[in-house]
CSV table of C-alpha atoms and ligand atoms in Angstrom, one decimal:
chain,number,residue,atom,x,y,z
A,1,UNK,CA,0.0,0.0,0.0
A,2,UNK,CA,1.4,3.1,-1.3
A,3,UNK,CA,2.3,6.1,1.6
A,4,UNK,CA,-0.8,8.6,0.7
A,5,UNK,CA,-0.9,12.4,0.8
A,6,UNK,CA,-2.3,14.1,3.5
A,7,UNK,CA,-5.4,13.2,5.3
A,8,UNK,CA,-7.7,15.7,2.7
A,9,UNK,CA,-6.9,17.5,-0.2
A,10,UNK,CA,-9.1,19.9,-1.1
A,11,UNK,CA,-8.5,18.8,-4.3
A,12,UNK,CA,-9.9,15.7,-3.6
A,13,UNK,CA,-12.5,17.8,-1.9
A,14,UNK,CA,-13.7,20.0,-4.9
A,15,UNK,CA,-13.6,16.6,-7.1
A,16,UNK,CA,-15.8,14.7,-5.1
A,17,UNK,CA,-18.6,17.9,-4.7
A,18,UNK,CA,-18.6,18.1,-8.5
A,19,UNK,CA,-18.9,14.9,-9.1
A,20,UNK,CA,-21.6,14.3,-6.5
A,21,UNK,CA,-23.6,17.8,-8.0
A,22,UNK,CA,-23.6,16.8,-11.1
A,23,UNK,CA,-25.2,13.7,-10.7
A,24,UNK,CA,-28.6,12.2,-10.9
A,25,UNK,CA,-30.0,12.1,-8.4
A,26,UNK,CA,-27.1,14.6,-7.0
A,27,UNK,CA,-25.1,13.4,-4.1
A,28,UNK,CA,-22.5,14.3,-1.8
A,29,UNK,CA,-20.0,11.9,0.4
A,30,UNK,CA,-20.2,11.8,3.9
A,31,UNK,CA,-16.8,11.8,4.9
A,32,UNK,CA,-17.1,15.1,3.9
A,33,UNK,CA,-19.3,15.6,7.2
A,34,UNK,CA,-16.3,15.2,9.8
A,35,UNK,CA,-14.6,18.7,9.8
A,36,UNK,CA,-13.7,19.4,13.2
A,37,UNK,CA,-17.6,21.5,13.6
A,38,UNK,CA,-18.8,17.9,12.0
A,39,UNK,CA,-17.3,15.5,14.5
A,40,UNK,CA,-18.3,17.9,17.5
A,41,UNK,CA,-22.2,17.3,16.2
A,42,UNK,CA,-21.5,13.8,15.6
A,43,UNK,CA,-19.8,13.8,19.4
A,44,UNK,CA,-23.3,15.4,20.3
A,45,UNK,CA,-25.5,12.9,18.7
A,46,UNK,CA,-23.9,10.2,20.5
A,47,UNK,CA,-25.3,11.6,23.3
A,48,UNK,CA,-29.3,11.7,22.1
A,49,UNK,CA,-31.7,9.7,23.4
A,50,UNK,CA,-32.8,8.7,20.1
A,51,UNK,CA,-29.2,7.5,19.1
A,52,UNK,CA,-29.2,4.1,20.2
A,53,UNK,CA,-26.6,3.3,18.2
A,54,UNK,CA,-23.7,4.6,20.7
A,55,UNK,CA,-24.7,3.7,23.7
A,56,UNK,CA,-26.1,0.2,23.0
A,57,UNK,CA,-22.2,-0.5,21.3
A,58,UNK,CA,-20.6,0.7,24.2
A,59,UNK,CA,-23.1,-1.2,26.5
A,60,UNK,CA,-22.3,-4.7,24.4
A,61,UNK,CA,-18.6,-3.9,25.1
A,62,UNK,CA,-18.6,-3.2,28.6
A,63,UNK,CA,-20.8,-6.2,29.1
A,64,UNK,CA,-17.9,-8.6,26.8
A,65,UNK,CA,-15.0,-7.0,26.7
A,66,UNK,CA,-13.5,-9.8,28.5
A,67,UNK,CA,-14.6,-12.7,25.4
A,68,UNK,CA,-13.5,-10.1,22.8
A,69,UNK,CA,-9.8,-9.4,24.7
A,70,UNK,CA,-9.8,-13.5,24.5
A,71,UNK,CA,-10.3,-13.7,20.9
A,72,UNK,CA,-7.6,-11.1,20.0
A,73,UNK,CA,-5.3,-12.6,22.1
A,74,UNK,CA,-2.2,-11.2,23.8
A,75,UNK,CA,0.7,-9.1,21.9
A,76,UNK,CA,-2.0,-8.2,19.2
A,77,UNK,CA,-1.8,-4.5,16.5
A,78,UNK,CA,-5.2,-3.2,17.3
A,79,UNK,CA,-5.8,-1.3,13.9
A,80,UNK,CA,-8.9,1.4,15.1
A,81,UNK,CA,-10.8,2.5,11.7
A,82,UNK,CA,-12.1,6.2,12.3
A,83,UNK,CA,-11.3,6.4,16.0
A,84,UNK,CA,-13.1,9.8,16.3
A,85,UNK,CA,-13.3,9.9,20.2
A,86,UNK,CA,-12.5,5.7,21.3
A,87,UNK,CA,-14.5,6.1,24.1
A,88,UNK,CA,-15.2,2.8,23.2
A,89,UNK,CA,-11.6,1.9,22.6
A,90,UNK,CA,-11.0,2.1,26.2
A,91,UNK,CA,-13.4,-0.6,27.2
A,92,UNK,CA,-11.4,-3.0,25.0
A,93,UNK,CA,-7.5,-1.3,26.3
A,94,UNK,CA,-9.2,-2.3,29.5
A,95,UNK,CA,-9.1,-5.4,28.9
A,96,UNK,CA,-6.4,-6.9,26.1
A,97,UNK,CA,-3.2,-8.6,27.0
A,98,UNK,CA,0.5,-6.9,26.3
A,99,UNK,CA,-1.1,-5.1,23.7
A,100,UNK,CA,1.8,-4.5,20.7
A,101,UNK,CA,0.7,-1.1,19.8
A,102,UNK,CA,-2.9,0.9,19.1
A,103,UNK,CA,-3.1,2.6,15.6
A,104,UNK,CA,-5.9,4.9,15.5
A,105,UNK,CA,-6.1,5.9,11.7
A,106,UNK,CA,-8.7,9.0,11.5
A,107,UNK,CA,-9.3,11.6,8.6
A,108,UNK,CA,-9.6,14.6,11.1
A,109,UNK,CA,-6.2,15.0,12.1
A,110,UNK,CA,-6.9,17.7,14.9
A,111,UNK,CA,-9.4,14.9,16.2
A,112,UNK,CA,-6.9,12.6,15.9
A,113,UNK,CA,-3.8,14.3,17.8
A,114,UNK,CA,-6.4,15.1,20.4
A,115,UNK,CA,-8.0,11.9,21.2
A,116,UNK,CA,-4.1,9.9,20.8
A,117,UNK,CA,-2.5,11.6,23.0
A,118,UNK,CA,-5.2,11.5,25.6
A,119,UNK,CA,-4.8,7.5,25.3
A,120,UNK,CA,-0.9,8.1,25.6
A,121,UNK,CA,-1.6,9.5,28.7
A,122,UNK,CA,-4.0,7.1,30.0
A,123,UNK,CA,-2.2,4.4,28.8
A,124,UNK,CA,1.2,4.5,29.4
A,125,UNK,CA,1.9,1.0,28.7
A,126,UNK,CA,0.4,1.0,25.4
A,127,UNK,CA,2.3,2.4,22.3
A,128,UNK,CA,-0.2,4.3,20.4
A,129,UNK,CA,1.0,5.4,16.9
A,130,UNK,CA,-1.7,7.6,15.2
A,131,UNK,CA,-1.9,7.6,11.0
A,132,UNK,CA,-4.4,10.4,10.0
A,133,UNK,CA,-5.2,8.9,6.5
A,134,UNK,CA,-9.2,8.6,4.8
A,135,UNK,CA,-9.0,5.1,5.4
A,136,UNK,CA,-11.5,4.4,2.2
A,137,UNK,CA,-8.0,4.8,-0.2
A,138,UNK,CA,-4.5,3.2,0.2
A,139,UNK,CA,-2.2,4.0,3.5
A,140,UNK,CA,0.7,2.6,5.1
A,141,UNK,CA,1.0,1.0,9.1
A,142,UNK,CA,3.7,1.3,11.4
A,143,UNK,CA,5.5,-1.8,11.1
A,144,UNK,CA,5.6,-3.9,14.4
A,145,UNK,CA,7.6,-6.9,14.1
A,146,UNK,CA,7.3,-8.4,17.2
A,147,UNK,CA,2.8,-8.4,17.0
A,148,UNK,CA,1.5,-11.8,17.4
A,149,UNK,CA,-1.2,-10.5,15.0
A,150,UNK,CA,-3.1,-7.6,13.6
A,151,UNK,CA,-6.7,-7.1,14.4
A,152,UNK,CA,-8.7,-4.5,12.8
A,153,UNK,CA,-11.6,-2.6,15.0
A,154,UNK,CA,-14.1,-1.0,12.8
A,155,UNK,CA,-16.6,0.4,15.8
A,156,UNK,CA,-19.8,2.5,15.6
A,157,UNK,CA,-21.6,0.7,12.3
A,158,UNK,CA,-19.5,3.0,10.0
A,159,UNK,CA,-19.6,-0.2,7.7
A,160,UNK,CA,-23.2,0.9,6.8
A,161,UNK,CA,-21.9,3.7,4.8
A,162,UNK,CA,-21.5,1.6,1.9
A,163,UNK,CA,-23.6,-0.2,-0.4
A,164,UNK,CA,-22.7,-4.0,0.1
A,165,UNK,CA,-21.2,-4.2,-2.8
A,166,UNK,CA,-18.8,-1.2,-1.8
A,167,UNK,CA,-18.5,-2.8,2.3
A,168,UNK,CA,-17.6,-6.4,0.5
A,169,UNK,CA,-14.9,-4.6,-1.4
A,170,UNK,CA,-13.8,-2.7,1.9
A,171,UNK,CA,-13.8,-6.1,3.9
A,172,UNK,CA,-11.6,-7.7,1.3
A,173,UNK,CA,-8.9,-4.4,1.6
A,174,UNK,CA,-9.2,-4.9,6.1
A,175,UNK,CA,-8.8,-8.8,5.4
A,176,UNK,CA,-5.9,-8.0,3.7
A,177,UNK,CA,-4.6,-5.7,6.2
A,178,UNK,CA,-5.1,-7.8,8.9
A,179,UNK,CA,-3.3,-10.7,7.2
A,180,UNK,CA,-3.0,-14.2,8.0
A,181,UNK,CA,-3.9,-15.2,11.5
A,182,UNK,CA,-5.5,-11.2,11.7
A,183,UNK,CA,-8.9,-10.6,12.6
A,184,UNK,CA,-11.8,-7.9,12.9
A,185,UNK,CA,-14.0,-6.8,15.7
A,186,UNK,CA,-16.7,-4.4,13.9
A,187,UNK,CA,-20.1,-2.6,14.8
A,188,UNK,CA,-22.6,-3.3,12.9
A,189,UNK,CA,-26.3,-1.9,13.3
A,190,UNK,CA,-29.0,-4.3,12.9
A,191,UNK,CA,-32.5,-4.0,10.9
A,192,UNK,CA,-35.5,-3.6,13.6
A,193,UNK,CA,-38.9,-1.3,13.4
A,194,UNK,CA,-38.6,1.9,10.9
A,195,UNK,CA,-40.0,3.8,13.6
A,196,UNK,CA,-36.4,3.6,15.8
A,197,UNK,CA,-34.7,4.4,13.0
A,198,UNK,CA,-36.5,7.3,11.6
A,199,UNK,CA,-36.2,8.8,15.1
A,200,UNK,CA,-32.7,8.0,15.2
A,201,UNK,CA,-31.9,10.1,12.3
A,202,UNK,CA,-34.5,13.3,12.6
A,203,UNK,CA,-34.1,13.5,16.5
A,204,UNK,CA,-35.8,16.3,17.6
A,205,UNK,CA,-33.1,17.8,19.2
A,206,UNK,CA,-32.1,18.8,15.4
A,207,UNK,CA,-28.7,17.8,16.0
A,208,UNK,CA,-28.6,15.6,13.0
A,209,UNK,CA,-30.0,18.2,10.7
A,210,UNK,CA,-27.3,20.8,11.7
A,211,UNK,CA,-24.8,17.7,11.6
A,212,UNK,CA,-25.9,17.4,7.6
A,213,UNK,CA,-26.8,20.8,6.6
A,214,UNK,CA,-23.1,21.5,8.1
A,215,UNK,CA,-21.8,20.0,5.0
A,216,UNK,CA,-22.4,22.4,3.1
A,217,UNK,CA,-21.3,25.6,5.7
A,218,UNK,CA,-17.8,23.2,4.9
A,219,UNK,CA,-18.6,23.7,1.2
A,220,UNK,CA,-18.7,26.9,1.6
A,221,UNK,CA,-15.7,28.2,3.6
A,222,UNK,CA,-13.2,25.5,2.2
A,223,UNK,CA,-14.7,25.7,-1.9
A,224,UNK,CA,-16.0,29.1,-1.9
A,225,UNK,CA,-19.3,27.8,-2.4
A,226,UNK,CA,-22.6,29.8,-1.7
A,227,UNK,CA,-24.8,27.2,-0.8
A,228,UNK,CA,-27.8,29.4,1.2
A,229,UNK,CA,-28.2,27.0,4.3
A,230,UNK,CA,-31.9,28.4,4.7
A,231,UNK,CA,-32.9,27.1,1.3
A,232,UNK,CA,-32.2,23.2,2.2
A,233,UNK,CA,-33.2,21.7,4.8
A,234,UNK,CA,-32.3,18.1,6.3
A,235,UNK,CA,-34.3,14.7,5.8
A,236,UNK,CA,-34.0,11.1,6.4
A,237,UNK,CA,-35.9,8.0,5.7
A,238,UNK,CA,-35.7,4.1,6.3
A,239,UNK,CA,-36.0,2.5,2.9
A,240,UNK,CA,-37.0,-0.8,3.7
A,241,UNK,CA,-36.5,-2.2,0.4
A,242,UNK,CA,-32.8,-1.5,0.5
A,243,UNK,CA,-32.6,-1.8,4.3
A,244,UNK,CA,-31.2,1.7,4.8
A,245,UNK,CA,-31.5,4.8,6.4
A,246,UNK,CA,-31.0,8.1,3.5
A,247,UNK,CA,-30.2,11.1,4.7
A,248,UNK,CA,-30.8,13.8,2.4
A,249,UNK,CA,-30.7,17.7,1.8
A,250,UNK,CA,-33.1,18.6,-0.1
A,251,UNK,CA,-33.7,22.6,-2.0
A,252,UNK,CA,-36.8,24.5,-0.8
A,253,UNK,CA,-36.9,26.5,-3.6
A,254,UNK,CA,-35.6,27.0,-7.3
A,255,UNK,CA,-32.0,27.8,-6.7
A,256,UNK,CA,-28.8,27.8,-8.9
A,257,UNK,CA,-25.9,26.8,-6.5
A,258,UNK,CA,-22.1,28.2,-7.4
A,259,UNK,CA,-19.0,26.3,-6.2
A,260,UNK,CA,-15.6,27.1,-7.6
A,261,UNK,CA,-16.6,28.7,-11.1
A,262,UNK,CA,-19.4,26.1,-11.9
A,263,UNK,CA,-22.7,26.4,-11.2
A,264,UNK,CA,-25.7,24.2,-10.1
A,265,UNK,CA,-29.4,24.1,-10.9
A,266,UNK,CA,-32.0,23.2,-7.9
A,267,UNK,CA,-35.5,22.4,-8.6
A,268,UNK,CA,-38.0,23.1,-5.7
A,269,UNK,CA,-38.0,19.7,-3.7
A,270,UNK,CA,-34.5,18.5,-5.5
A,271,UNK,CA,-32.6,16.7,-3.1
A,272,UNK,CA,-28.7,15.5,-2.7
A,273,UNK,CA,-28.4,12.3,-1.0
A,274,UNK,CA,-25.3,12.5,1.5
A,275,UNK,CA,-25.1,9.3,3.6
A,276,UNK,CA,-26.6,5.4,3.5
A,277,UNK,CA,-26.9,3.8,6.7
A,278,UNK,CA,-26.9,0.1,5.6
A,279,UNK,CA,-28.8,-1.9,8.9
A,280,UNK,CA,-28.4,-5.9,8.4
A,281,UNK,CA,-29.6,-9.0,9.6
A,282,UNK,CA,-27.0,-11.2,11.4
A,283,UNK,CA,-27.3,-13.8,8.9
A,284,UNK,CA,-26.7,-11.5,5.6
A,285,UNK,CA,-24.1,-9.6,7.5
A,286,UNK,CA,-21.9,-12.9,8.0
A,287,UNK,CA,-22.6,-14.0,4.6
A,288,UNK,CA,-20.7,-10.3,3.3
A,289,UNK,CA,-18.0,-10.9,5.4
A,290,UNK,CA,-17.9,-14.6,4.5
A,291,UNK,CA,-17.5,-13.2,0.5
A,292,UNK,CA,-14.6,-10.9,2.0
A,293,UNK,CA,-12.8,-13.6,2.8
A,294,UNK,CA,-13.3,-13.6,7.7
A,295,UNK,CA,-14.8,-16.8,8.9
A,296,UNK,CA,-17.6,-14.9,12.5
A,297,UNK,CA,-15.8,-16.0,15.8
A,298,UNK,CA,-18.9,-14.5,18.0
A,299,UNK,CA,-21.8,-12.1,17.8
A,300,UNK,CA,-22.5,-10.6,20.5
A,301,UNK,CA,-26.0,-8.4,20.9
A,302,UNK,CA,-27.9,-6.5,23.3
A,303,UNK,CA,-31.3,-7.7,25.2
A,304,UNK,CA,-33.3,-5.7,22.5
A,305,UNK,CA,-30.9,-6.6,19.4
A,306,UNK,CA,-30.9,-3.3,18.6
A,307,UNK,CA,-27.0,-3.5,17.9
A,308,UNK,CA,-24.6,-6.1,17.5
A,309,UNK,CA,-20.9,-6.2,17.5
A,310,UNK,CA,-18.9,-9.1,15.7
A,311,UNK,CA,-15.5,-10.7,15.8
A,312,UNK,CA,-14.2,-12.3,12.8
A,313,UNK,CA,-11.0,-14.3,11.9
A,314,UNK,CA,-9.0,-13.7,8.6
A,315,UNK,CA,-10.4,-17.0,6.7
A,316,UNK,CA,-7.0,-19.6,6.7
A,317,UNK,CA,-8.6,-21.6,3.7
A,318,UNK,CA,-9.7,-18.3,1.9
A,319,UNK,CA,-9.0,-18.4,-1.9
A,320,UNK,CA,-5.2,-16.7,-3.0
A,321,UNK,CA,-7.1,-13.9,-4.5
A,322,UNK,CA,-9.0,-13.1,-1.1
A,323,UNK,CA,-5.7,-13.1,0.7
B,1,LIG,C1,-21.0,7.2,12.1
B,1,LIG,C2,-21.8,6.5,10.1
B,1,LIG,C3,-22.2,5.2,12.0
B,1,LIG,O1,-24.7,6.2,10.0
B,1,LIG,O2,-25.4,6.1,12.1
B,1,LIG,C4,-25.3,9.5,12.7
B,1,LIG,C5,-23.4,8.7,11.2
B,1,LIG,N1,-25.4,9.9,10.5
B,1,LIG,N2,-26.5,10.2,12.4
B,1,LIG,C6,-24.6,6.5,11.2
B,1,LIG,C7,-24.7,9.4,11.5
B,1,LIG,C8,-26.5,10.4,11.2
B,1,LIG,C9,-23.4,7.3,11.8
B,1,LIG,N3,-22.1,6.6,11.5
């Protein structure tokens, strides 16, 4: 895996918006969301009532941390995908064995430094060795020769940003990193009544709308766009047929939209989708991981299955191809 640039070029940045607004339907990326105003909403939203998601993972940890310190094993690489704040990371320090080293790899570098070196100081007996990289495109690990294995900890249901198709691909990328003998502890929200969900995602807090409509406050100060944050306003759905939450922002009027010397026709009612949240069955998300080449160790769920969190092994008899 080749060494990447920095965490976010707005390069990469201005692409991505033009490609996503001129679309059909239009669309925008959600990694976009987590500027540093973006992960203090999402840090906020955590904290709602009707956010289960959070709390319910952190619950499922404190109540197994001890199986899932077991299944990774002593003298393990604990690879953290998108640490954002690892309250949740603590749980599992807690509780593994001579851990080699901690490598939270976040795309919000000021996030990153923050939240590291408050582990550092908490955990002085565990070498923690950020990378701030987008974790969705090629980067490079600090090489440890002396770990026993690598596991990869994908918390919070961030899988269910990507069509299946997209999270197989992903899986088959983590399986590689995690190697032979590697293996994967990851959050993944589970399908249960609409009602939760659309709650979930339109709490009436508003947190989640500012959280989206922040997006394109981003657009505008980083791009020079001049999105009028007034003239969109947030929604999200549960689409059962897909199985997904879609957030959207959608124009409440005729608008044309300008962003670095190109412009952008709304209708009234237009919308630009800018996050899935893919919920799954346990079955059909072991059969995904299955195609990525991880073999499930344990599922572990709260009373109400609301939630689940998973530990997989790296496959031994996977196909070449998968490995
Ligand atoms: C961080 C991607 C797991 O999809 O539930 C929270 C982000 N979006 N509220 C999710 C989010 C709206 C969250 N993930």
């Amino acid at each position: 895996m080749s060494q990447s640039a920095p965490a976010l070029s707005t390069n990469a940045f201005l692409d991505d918006v033009l490609i996503g607004l001129g679309g059909q339907p239009k669309s925008l990326p959600c990694k976009y969301f987590y500027d540093e105003r973006g992960s203090e909403l999402f840090a906020q939203i955590c904290e709602l009532a009707a956010y289960y998601p959070t709390r319910t993972e952190l619950e499922i940890m404190q109540c197994h941390s001890g199986e899932m310190a077991a299944l990774i094993g002593p003298r393990a690489r604990l690879v953290e995908l998108g640490s954002g704040n690892s309250s949740k990371t603590r749980v599992l320090l807690d509780r593994l064995v001579r851990l080699e080293a901690y490598v939270p790899v976040d795309i919000s570098s000021e996030y990153l430094t923050r939240a590291a070196s408050a582990l550092a100081r908490d955990y002085p007996h565990v070498p923690v060795l950020p990378v701030s990289a987008d974790y969705s495109r090629p980067f490079d690990l600090p090489r440890l020769l002396r770990a026993a294995r690598t596991v990869v900890y994908f918390p919070g249901s961030t899988i269910g940003n990507l069509v299946p198709s997209e999270a197989r691909r992903f899986l088959k990328v983590v399986a590689r990193l995690a190697g032979p003998g590697g293996g994967l502890l990851i959050g993944v929200d589970l399908k249960k009544d609409p009602r939760i969900l659309n709650v979930a995602y339109n709490d009436p807090e508003g947190v989640t709308a500012a959280f989206n409509l922040n997006l394109l406050v981003r657009i505008n100060r980083e791009l020079g766009g001049d999105f009028d944050i007034g003239r969109f306003r947030h929604e999200a759905f549960y689409d059962e047929t897909h199985g997904r939450i879609e957030m959207q922002l959608v124009s409440t009027a005729r608008q044309i939209v300008r962003v670095a010397r190109t412009s952008h026709a709304f209708d009234q009612g237009e919308s630009i989708t800018t996050e899935y949240s893919y919920k799954y069955g346990l079955g059909e998300f072991e059969r995904l991981a299955a195609q990525a080449g991880f073999v499930l160790r344990r599922a572990w769920t709260d009373e109400k299955s609301l939630f689940s969190v998973q530990y997989y092994a790296v496959d031994p008899s996977a196909p070449a191809g998968l490995r």
